[in-house]
Coordinates of C-alpha atoms in Angstrom, one line a residue:
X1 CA 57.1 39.7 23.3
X2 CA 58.7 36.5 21.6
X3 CA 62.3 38.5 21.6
X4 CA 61.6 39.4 25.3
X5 CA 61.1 35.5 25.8
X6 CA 64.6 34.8 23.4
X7 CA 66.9 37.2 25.4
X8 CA 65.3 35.5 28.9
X9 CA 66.0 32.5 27.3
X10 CA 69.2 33.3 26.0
X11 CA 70.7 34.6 29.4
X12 CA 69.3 31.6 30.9
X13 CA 71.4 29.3 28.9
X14 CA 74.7 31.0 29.2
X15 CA 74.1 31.2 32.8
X16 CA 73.7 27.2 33.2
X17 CA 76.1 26.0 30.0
X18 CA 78.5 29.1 30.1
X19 CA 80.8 27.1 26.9
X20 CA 77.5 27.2 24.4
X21 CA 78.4 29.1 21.8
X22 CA 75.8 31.3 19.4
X23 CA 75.2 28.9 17.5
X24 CA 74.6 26.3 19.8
X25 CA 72.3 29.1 21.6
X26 CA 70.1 29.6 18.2
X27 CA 69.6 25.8 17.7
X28 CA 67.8 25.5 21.3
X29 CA 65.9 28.4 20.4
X30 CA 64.8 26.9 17.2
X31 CA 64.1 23.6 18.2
X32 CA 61.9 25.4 21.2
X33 CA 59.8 27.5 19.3
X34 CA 58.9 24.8 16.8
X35 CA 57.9 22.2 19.8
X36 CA 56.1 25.0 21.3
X37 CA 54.6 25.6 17.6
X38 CA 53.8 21.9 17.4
X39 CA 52.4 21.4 20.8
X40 CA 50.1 24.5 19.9
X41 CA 48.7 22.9 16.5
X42 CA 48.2 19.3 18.5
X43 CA 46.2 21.4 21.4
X44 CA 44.1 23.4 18.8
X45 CA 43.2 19.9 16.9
X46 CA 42.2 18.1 20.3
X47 CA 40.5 21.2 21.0
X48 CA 38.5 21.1 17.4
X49 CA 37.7 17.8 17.1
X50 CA 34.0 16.4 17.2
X51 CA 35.3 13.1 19.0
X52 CA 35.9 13.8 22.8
X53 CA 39.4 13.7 23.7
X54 CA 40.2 13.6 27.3
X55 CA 42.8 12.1 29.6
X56 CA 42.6 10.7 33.3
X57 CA 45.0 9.8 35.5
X58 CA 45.6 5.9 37.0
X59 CA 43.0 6.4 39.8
X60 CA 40.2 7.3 37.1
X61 CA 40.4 11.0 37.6
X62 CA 39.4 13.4 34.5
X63 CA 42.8 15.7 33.9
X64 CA 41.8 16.9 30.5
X65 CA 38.3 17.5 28.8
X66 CA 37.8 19.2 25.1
X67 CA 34.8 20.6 23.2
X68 CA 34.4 17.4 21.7
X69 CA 33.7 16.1 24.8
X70 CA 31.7 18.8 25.7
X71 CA 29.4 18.1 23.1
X72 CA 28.8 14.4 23.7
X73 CA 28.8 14.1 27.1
X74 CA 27.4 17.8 27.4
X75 CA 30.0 18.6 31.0
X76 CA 31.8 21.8 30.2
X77 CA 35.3 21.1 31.5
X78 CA 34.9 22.5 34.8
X79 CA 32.2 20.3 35.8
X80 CA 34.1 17.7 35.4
X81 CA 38.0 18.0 35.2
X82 CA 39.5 16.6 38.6
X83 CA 36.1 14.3 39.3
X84 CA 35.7 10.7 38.5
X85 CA 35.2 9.5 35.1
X86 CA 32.5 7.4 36.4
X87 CA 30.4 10.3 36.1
X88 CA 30.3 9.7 32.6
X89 CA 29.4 5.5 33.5
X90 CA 26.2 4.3 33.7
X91 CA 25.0 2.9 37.3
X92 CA 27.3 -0.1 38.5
X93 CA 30.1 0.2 35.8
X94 CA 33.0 0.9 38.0
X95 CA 34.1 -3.0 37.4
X96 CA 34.7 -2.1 33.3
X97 CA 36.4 1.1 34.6
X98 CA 38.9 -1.2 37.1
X99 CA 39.3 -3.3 33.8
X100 CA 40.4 -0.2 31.6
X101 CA 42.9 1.3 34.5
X102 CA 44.2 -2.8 34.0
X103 CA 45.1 -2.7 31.0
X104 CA 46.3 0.4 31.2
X105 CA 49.1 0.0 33.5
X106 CA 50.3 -3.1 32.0
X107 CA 50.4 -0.7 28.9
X108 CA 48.4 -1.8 26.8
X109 CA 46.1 0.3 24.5
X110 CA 42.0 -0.8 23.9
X111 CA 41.5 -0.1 20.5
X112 CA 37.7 1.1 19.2
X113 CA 35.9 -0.7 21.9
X114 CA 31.7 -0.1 21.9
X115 CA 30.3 0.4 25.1
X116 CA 27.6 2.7 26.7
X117 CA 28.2 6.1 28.1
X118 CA 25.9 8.2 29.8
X119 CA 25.3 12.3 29.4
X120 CA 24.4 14.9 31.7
X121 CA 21.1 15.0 30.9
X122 CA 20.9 11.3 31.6
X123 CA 20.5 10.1 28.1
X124 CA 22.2 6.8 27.3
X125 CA 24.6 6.8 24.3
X126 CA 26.5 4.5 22.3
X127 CA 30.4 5.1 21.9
X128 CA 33.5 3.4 20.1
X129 CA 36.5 4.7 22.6
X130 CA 40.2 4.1 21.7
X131 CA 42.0 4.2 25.1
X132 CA 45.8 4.7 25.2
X133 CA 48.5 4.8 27.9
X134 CA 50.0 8.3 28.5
X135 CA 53.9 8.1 29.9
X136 CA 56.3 10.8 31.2
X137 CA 59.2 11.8 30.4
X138 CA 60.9 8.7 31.9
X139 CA 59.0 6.6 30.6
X140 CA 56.4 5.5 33.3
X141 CA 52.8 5.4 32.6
X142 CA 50.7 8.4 34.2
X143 CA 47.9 7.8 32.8
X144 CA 45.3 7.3 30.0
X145 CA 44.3 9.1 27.1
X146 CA 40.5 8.3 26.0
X147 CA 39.2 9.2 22.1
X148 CA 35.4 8.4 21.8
X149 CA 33.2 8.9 19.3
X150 CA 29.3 8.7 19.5
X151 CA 27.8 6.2 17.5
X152 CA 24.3 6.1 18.6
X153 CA 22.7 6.7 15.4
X154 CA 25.1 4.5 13.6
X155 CA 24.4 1.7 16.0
X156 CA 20.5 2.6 15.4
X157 CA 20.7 2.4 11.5
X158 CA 23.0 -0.2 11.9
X159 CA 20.3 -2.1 14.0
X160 CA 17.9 -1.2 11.2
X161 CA 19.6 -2.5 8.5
X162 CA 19.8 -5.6 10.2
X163 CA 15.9 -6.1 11.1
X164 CA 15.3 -4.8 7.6
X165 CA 17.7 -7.4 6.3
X166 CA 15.8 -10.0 8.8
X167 CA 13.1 -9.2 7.4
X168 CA 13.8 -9.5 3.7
X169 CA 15.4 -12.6 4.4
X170 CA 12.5 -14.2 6.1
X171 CA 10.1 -12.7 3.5
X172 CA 7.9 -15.2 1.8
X173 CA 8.1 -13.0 -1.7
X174 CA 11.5 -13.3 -3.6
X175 CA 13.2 -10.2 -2.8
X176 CA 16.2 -8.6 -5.1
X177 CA 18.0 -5.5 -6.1
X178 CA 20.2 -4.9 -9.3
X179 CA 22.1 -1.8 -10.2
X180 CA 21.0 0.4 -12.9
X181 CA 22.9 -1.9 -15.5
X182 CA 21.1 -4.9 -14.5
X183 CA 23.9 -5.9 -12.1
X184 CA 22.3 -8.3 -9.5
X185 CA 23.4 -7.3 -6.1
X186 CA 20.9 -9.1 -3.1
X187 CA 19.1 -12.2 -3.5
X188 CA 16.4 -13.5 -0.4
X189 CA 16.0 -17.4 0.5
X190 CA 12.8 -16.4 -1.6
X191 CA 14.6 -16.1 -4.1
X192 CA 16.2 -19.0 -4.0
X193 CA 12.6 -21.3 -3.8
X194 CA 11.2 -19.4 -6.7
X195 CA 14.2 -18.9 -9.1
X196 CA 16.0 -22.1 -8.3
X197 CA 19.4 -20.5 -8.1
X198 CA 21.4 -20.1 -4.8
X199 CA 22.8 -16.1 -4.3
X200 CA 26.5 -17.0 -5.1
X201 CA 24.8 -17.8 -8.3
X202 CA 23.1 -14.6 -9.5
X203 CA 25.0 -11.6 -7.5
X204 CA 27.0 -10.1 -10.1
X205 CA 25.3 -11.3 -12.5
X206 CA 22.7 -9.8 -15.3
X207 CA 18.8 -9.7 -14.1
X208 CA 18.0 -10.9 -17.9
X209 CA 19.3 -14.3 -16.5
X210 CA 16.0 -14.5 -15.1
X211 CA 14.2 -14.6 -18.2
X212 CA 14.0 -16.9 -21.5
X213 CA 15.6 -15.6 -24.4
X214 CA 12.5 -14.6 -26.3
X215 CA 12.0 -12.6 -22.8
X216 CA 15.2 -10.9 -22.4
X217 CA 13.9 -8.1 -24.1
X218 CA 11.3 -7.6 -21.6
X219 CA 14.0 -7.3 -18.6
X220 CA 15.6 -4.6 -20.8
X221 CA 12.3 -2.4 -21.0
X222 CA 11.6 -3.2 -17.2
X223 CA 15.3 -1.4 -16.3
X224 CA 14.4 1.3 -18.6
X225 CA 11.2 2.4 -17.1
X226 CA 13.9 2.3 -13.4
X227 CA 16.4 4.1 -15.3
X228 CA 12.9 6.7 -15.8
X229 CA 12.3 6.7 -12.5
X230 CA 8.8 5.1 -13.0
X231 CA 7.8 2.5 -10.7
X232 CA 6.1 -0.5 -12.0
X233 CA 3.8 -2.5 -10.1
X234 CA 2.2 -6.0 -10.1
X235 CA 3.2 -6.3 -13.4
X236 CA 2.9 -9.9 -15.0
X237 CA 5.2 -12.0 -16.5
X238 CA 6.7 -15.5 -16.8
X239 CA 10.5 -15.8 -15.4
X240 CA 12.4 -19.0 -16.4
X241 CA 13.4 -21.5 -13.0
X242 CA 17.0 -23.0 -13.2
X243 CA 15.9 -26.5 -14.4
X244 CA 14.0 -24.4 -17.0
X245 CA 10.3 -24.3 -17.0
X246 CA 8.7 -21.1 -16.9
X247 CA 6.6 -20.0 -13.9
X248 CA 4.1 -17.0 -14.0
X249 CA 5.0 -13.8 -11.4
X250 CA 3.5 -10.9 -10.7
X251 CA 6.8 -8.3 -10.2
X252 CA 7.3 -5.1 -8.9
X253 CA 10.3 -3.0 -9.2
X254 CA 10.8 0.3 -7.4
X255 CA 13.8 2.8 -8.0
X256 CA 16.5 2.5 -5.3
X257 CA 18.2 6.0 -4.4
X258 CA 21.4 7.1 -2.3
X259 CA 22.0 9.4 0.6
X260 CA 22.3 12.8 -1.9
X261 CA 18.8 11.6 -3.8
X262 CA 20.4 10.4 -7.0
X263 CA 19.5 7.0 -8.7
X264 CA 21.7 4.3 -8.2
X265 CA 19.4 0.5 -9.0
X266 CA 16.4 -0.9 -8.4
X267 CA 15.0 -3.3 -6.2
X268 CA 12.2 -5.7 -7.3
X269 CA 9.7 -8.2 -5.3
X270 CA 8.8 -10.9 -7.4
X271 CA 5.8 -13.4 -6.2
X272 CA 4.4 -16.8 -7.9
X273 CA 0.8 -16.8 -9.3
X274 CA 0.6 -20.0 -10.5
X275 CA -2.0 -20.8 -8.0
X276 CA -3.6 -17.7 -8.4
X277 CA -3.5 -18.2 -12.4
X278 CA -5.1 -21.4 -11.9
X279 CA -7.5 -20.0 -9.7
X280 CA -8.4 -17.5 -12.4
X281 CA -8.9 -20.6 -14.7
X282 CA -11.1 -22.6 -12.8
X283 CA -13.5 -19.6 -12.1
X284 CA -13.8 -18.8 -15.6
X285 CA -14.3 -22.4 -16.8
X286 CA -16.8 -22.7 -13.8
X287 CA -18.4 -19.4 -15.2
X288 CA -18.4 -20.4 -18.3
X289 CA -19.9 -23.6 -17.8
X290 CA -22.8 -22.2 -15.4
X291 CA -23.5 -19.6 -18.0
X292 CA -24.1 -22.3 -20.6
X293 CA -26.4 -24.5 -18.5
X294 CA -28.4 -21.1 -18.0
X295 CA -28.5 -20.5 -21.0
X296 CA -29.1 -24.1 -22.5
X297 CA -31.7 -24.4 -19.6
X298 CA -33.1 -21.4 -20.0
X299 CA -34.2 -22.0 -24.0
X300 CA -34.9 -25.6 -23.2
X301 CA -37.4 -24.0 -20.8
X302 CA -38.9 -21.1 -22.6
X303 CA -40.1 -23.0 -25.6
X304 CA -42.7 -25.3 -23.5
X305 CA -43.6 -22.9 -21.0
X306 CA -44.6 -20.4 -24.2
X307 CA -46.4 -23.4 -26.2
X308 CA -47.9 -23.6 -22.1
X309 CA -49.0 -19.8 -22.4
X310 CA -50.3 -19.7 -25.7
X311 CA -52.8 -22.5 -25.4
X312 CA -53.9 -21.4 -22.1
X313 CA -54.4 -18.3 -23.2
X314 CA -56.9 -20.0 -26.4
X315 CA -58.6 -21.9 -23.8
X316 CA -59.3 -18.5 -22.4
X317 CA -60.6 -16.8 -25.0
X318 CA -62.8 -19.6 -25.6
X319 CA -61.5 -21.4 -28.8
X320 CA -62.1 -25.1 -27.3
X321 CA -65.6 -24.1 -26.3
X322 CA -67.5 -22.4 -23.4
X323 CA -66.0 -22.7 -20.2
X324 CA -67.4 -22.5 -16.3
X325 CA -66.4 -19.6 -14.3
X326 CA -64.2 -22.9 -11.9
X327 CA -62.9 -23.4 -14.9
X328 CA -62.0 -19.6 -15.9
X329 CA -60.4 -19.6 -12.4
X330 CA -57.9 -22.1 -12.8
X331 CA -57.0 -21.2 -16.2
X332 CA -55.9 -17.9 -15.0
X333 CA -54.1 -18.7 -12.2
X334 CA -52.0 -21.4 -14.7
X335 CA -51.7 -18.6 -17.3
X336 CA -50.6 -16.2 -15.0
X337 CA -47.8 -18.8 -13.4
X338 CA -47.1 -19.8 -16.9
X339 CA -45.8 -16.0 -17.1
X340 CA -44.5 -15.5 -14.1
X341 CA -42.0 -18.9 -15.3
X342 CA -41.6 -16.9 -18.7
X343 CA -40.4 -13.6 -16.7
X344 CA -37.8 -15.1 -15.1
X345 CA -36.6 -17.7 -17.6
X346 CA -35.9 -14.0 -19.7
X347 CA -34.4 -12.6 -16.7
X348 CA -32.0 -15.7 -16.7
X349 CA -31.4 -15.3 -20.2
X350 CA -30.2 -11.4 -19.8
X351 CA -28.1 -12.3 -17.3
X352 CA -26.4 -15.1 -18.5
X353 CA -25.8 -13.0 -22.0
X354 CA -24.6 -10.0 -19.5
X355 CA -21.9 -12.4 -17.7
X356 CA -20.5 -13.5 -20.9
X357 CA -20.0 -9.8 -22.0
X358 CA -22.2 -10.7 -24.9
X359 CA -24.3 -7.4 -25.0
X360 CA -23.5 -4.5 -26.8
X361 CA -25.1 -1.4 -26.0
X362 CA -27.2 0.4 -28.9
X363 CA -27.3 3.9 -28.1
X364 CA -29.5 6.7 -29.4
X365 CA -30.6 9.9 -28.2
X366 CA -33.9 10.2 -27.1
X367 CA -36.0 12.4 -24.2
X368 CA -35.9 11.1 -21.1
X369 CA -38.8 12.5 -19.8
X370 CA -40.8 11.0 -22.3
X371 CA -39.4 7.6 -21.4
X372 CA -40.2 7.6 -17.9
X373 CA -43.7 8.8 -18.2
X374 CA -44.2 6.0 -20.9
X375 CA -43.2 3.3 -17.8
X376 CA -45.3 5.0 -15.0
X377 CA -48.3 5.2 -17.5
X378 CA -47.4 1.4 -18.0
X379 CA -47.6 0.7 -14.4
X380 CA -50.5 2.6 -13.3
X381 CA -52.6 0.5 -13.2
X382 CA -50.7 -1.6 -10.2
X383 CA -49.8 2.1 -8.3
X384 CA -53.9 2.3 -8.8
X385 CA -54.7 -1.7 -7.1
X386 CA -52.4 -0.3 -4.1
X387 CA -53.2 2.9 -3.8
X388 CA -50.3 4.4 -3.9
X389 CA -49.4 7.6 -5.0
X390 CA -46.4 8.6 -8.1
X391 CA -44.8 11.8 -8.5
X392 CA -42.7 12.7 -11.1
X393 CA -40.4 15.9 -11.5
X394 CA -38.1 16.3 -14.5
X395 CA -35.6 19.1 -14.6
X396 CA -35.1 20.4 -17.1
X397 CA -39.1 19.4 -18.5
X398 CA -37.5 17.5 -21.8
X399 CA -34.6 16.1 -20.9
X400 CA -32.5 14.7 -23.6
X401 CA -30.0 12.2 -23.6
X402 CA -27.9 9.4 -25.1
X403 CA -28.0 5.8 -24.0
X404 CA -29.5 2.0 -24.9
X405 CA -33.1 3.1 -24.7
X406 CA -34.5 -0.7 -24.6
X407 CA -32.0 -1.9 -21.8
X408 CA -32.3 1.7 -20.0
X409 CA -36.3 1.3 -20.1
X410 CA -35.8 -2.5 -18.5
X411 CA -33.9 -1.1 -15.9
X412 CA -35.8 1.9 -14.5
X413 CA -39.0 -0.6 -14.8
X414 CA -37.4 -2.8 -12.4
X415 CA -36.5 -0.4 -10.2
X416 CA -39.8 1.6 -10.4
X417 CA -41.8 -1.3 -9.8
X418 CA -39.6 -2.6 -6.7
X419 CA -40.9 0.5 -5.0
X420 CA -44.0 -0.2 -5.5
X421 CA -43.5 -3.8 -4.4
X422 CA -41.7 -3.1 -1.2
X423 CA -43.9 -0.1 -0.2
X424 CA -47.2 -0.6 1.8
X425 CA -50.8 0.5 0.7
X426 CA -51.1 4.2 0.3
X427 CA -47.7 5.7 0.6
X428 CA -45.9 7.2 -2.6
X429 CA -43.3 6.7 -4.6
X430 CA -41.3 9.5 -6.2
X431 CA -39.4 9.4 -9.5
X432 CA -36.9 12.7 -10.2
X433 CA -34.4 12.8 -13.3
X434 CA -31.8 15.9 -13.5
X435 CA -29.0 16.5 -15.6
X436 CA -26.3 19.0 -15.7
X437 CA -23.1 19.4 -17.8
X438 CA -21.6 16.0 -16.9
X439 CA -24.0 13.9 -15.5
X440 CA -27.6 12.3 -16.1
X441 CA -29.5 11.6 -12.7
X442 CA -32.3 9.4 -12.1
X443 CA -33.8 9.1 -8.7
X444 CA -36.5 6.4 -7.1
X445 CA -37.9 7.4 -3.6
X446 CA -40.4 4.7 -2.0
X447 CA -41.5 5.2 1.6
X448 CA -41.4 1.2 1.8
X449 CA -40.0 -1.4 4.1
X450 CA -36.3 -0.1 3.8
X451 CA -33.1 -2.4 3.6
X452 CA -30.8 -2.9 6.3
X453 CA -27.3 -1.4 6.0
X454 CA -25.8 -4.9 6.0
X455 CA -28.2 -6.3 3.4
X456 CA -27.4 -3.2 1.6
X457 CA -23.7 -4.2 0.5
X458 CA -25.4 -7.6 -1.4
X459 CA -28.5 -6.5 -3.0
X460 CA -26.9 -6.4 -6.6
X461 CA -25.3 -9.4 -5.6
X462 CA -26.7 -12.2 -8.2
X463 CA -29.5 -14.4 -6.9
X464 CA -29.7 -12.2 -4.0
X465 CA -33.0 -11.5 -2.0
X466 CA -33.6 -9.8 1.2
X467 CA -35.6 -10.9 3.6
X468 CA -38.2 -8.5 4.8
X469 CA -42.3 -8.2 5.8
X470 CA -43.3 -8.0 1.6
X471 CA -40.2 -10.5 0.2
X472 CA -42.6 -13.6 0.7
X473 CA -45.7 -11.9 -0.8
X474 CA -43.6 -10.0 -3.4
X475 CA -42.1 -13.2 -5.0
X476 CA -39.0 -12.8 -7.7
X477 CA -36.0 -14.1 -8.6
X478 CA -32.3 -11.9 -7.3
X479 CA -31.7 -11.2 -10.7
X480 CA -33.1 -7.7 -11.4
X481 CA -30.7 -5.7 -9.7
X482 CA -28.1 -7.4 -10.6
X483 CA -28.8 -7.1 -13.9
X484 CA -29.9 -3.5 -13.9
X485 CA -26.4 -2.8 -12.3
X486 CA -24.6 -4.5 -15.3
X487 CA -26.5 -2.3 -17.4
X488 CA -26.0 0.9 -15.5
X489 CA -21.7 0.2 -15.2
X490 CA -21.7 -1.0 -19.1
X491 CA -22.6 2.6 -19.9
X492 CA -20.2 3.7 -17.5
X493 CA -22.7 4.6 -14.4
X494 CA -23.4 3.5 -11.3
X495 CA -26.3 2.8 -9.1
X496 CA -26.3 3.5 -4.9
X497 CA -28.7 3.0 -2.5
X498 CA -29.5 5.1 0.5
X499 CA -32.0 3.1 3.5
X500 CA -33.8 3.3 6.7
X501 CA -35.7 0.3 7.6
X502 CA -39.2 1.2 7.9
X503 CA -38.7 4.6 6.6
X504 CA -37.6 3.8 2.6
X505 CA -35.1 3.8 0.5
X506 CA -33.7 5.6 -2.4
X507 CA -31.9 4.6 -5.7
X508 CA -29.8 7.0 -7.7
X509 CA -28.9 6.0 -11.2
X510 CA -26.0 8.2 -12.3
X511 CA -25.2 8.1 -16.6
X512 CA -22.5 10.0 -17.8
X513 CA -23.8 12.7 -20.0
X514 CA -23.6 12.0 -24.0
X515 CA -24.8 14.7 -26.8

């Protein structure tokens, strides 16, 4: 076919320039098939491209539409070729479009401008076009040649970046990041408050700078645990300011990764404690101060009230001489509030010893079973006064098991005798212990007054007390279940509650198991 097109060609030429020689004859054809050549490779890379390449002539109208364009806009080229570029414009653009064909004719070319295009399906998009003037072959312009590109998720991640960078920047916590050589690269206003230095100071510059020199160390260690991949949270530290005094922080630095998941820095979060430190330092001084009056209170207390008891209790028993039955009365009800002072004077003493972590836990194996029918034998006799009912089921019969026997005993006493306390006349309370591989059970049912679900959340709160028909008659102090749950968690248990008012409520001790 091409030598077809060559001898056309050929007799074409000699018909119109009847001098041109054979060379002169193979030259044309040459420089003909390489511009047809060229213009084929320029057509098949407009037709390839993913930007849209199209042209329109002065008056607006499309003359050229490729797949690119296709793609973007999604108009096949018949749709649109010969129509309006408008139809590509959102609603009431046509004054930008008299503004393009302006420049146009005066030959001038709009270089990546961003503007808004719409598609067919009538989604808005973001494009950069570069607009040039297309001129014949004498020169004049005919036209316009459009190359867009769609940068509506750029312009979305760009947008991103920026509130992400707004936000950083207006972030009350000094925000960071380093490479994974230690390379500072962003530094927040943060920053700046807590650190001392401005950002031209520290970007490019080592994160050790941050520290004192017996701390550098410590930077090195932090990058290593990045450089692992491990994130490290809330840890705490002291960093050194710029006019050098030291200022506790709590830091956290997470690993920083690139587009193809590979490691590339960190980025770290650094926030002041020093009111938080302080905080910390006042409670425990306040702590330790209250637990001291308790306790100083507490023995200053228990000495005269027990001298109190003790010569009652001779008085009693007659050692001063015969007494009246008036007298009998009195004497009882003084010996009996004598003890009811001693009680809680020893329940003020076990806490205050269990707040200052001074207990230690002496723990033996011993059964269970035997244990809790030791207490309900010991409190029969006030089940008997109120007619209430116990029941007791152990599973398995003789259950063994491994704790503080004397603070364990103290415990399910107080929580035994609460049920009988907060339960009415004639109902019963039930006491279950169960163990399997893992775990020692202890279970106290009462059908008594019940606790309320939002009194629930502070009865093991210290001092606390719940108000309900029996509290006034039933007397104590708020520290029993506190203390019984200091007990339970120091051998690595827990106690929980489950209530109805009215109907009772049920306490679950739960003891890890220890052969």
């Amino acid at each position: 076919m091409a030598d077809v097109t060559d001898n056309i060609r050929q007799l074409t030429l000699k018909e119109h320039f009847p001098q041109a020689t054979p060379k002169d004859i193979t030259d044309y054809l040459e420089s003909l098939r390489w511009i047809e050549q060229s213009l084929f490779q320029w057509a098949s890379i407009v037709e390839s491209s993913e930007d849209a390449i199209i042209s329109k002539d002065l008056d607006g109208n499309l003359t050229s539409w490729n797949r690119g364009a296709e793609k973007i806009y999604g108009y096949s080229a018949n749709e649109v070729i010969g129509k309006s570029v408008l139809i590509i414009f959102p609603p009431g653009q046509k004054k930008e479009l008299r503004s393009i064909l302006a420049r146009i004719k005066k030959g001038k070319q709009i270089r990546h401008y961003e503007t808004k295009r719409v598609r067919k399906d009538g989604h808005m998009i973001d494009v950069s076009v570069t607009i040039s003037p297309i001129k014949d072959i004498a020169g004049r312009i005919s036209g316009a040649s459009v190359i867009a590109r769609d940068i509506t998720e750029q312009k979305r991640s760009n947008n991103q970046r920026l509130s992400l960078a707004a936000i950083v920047d207006s972030s009350e916590e000094a925000i960071l990041s380093q490479t994974l050589e230690g390379i500072i690269t962003s530094w927040n206003k943060a920053a700046e408050r807590l650190f001392g230095y401005i950002a031209e100071e520290t970007v490019g510059q080592q994160f050790d700078m941050l520290f004192s020199d017996q701390h550098k160390d410590e930077a090195t260690r932090l990058l290593n645990e990045i450089t692992a991949s491990r994130k490290i949270t809330e840890h705490e530290t002291h960093i050194q300011h710029k006019d050098g005094h030291t200022v506790p922080i709590a830091l956290t630095l997470s690993p920083v990764y690139d587009d193809n998941s590979d490691l590339i820095g960190a980025s770290a979060i650094a926030r002041d404690i020093t009111r938080r430190r302080e905080q910390e330092q006042n409670k425990e001084l306040e702590l330790t101060a209250k637990d001291e009056f308790i306790s100083l209170a507490s023995h200053q207390l228990r000495t005269p009230a027990t001298a109190a008891k003790q010569t009652i209790g001779l008085l009693l028993e007659g050692y001063a001489g015969p007494i009246g039955d008036e007298q009998q009365r009195y004497l009882q009800q003084a010996y009996d509030s004598t003890e009811r002072q001693l009680i809680f004077i020893e329940e003020l003493l076990r806490v205050a010893k269990a707040d200052a972590g001074k207990i230690i836990l002496r723990k033996e194996t011993f059964n269970l079973t035997t244990l809790v029918q030791s207490i309900l034998l010991e409190l029969d006799s006030k089940f008997i006064e109120r007619h209430q009912t116990i029941s007791f089921r152990s599973k398995p019969k003789e259950l063994q098991m491994s704790a503080d026997k004397n603070n364990l005993r103290m415990v399910l006493e107080n929580i035994i005798e609460n049920a009988g306390k907060y339960s009415l006349d004639g109902k019963t309370i039930s006491v279950a212990i169960a163990q399997n591989a893992d775990m020692t059970t202890i279970t106290v049912k009462d059908e008594g007054v019940g606790i309320s679900e939002d009194d629930i959340s502070r009865i093991f709160d210290k001092f606390s007390r719940v108000a309900n028909p029996l509290s006034d008659k039933v007397g104590g102090s708020g520290l029993g279940l506190y203390w019984a749950n200091k007990i339970v968690r120091l051998h690595g248990g827990n106690i929980t509650v489950n209530s109805v008012p009215k109907k009772g409520s049920t306490f679950t001790i739960q003891l890890p198991r220890h052969e």
